[in-house]
XYZ file of C-alpha atoms in Angstrom:
236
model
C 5.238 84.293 99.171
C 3.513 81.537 100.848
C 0.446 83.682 101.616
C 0.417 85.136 98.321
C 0.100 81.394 96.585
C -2.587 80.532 99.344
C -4.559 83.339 98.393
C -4.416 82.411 94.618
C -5.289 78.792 95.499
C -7.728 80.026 97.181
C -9.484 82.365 94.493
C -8.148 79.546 91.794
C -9.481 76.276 93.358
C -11.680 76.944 96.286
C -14.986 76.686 94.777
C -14.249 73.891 92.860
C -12.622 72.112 95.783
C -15.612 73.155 98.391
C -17.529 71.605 95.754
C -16.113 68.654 95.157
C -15.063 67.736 98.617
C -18.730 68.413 100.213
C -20.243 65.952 97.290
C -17.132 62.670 98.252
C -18.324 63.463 101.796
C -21.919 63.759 101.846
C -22.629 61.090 99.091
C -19.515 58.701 98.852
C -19.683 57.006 95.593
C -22.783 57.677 94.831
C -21.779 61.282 93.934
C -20.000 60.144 90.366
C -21.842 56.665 90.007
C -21.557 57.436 85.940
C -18.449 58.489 85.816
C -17.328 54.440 87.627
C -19.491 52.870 85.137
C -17.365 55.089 82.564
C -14.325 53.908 84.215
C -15.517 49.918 84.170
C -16.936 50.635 80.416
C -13.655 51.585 79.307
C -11.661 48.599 81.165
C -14.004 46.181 79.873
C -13.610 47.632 76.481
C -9.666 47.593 76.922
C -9.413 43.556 77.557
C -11.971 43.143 74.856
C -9.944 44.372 72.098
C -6.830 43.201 73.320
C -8.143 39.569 72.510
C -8.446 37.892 69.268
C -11.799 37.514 68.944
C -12.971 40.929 70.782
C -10.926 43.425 68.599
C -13.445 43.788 65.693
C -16.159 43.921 67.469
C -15.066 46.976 69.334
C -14.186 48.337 66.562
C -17.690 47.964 65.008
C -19.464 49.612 67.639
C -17.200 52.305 69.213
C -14.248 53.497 67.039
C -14.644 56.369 64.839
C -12.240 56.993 61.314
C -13.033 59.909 59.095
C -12.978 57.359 56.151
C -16.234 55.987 57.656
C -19.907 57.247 56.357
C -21.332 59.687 58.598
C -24.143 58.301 59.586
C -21.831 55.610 60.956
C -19.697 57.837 62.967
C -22.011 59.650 64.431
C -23.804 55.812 65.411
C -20.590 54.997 67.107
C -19.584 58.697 68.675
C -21.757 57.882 72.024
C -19.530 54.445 72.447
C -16.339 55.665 71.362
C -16.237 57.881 74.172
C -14.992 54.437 76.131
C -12.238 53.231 73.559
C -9.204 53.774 74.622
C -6.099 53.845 72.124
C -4.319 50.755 71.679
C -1.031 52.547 70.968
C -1.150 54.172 74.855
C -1.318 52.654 78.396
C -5.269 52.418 79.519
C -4.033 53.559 82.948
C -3.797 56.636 82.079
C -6.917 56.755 79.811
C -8.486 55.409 83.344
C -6.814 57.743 85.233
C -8.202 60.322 83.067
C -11.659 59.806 83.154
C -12.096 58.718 87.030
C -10.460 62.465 87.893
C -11.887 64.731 85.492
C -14.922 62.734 84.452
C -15.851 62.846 88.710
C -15.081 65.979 89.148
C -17.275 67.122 85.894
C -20.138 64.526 87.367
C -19.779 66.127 90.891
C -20.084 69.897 89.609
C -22.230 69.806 86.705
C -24.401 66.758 86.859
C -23.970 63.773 85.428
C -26.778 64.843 82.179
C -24.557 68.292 82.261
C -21.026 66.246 81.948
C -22.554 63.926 79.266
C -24.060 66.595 77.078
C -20.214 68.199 77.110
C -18.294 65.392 76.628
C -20.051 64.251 73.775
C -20.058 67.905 72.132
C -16.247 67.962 72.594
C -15.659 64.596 70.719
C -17.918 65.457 68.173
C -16.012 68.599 67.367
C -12.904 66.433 67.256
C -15.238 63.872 64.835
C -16.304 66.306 62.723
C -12.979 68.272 62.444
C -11.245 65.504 61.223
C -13.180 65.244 58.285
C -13.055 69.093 57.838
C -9.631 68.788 58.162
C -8.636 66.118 55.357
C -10.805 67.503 53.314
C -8.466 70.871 52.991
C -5.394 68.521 52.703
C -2.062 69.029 54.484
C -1.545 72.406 52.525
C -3.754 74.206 54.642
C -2.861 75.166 58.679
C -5.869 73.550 59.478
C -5.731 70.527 57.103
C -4.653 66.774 57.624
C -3.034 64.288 55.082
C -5.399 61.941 53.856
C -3.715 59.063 55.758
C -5.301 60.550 58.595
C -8.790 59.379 57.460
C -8.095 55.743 58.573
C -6.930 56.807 62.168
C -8.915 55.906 64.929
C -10.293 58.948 66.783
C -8.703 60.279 70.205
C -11.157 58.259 72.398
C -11.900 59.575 75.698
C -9.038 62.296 75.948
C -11.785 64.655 73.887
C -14.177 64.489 76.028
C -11.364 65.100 79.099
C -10.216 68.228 77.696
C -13.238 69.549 76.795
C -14.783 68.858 80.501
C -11.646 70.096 81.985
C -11.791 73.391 80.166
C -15.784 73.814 80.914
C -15.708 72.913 85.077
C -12.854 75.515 85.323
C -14.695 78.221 83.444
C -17.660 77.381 85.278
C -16.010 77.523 88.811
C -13.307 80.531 87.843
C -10.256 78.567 87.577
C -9.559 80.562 84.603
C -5.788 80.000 84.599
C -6.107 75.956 85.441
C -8.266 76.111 82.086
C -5.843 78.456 80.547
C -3.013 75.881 81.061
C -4.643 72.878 79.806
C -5.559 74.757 76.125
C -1.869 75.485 76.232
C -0.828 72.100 76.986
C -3.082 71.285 73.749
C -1.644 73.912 71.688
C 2.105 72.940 72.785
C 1.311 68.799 72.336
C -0.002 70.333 68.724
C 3.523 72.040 67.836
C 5.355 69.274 68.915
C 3.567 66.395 67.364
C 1.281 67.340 64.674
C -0.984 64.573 64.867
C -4.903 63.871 64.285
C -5.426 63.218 68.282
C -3.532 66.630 68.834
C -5.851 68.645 66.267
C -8.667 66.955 67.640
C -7.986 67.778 70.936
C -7.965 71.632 69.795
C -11.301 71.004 67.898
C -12.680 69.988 71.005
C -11.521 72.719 73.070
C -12.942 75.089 70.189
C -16.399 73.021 70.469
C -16.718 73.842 74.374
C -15.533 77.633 73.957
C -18.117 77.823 71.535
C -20.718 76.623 74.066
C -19.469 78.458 76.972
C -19.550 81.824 75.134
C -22.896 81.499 74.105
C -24.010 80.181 77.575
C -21.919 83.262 79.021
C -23.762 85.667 76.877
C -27.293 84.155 77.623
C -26.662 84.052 81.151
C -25.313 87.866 81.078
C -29.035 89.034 79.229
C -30.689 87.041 81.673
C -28.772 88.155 84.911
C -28.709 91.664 84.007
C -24.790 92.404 84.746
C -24.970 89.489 88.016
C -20.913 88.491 89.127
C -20.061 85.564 87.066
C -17.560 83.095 88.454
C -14.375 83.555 89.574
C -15.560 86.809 91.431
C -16.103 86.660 95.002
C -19.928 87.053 95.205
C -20.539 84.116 92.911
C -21.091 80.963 93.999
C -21.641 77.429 92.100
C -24.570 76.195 91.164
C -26.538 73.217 93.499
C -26.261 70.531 91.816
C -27.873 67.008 92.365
């Protein structure tokens, strides 16, 4: 049994552990240094709008609502990344982007990880307004309360990373489990962070089967990841 779970590990997380490991040791810090500015961005952003005179002011420059124009989310999006919900403990929003955040910046790159984490929240962004504009009757819709709730913040951007680094380094089930996670947190609380989180997810997919299909025209057939001749890309 033990050998069995070893050699799944193994298959599951050894390229993506190889990866990340060699980058900690060879470079130290300086392997993820955008994912700590992340991390201080969104601390510093946490004690500012827990005081009196900080809380607008984050709110005018990094959170998102449907109700807003466009042209005004889309101004904030880049910030909002770093705006952690008031209603849930910024450990964990911390916690969150220090682990996958690194790991992303460690694999991909940190131009890589930014490109996909903003492509995830926008899909959450954009869905929202999609989604209260077919109303609560619709399986995809959202009450039009919804449209003065404050975006899901960073968790967008996790989930979306989280679900790209394991396709890209053939943990296919870790990546399975988190869109179920998603999909569960969705049937249990019905909620505009738990749709968006699914938008996002949707967003990435989106990405990665286009990506797999160019790469498939231009490799000619080549193993993709997850198979035991493939290896991860270099990255810097």
């Amino acid at each position: 049994m033990s050998g069995g779970f070893e050699g799944f590990a193994r298959r599951e997380w050894g390229p993506l552990f190889t990866t990340v490991r060699t980058g900690l040791v060879t470079r130290r810090w300086r392997a993820m240094p955008m994912t700590l500015a992340a991390v201080c961005l969104t601390a510093l952003f946490q004690v500012v709008q827990n005081q009196d005179w900080g809380y607008q002011p984050v709110q005018d420059i990094g959170s998102v609502r449907a109700e807003d124009p466009l042209w005004l989310s889309l101004l904030r999006t880049p910030l909002s990344l770093f705006v952690p919900a008031l209603d849930l403990p910024v450990w964990g929003a911390l916690a969150q982007v220090l682990l996958v955040f690194g790991i992303a910046e460690i694999c991909l790159g940190r131009w890589r990880t930014l490109a996909v984490a903003y492509l995830a929240t926008l899909g959450g962004t954009l869905y929202a307004r999609v989604g209260i504009a077919l109303g609560p009757d619709s399986p995809l819709g959202l009450p039009a309360t919804d449209a003065q709730v404050v975006d899901t913040g960073p968790s967008a951007a996790v989930v979306g990373l989280a679900v790209y680094v394991c396709w890209r380094y053939g943990a296919r089930w870790t990546g399975g489990l988190v869109v179920l996670a998603m999909v569960i947190e969705v049937v249990i609380k019905p909620n505009l962070a738990g749709k968006e989180h699914l938008a996002a997810i949707t967003a990435v997919l989106v990405l990665i089967a286009v990506q797999a299909w160019r790469e498939r025209r231009q490799d000619g057939g080549a193993p993709r990841p997850g198979t035991r001749s493939w290896k991860p890309p270099i990255t810097s």
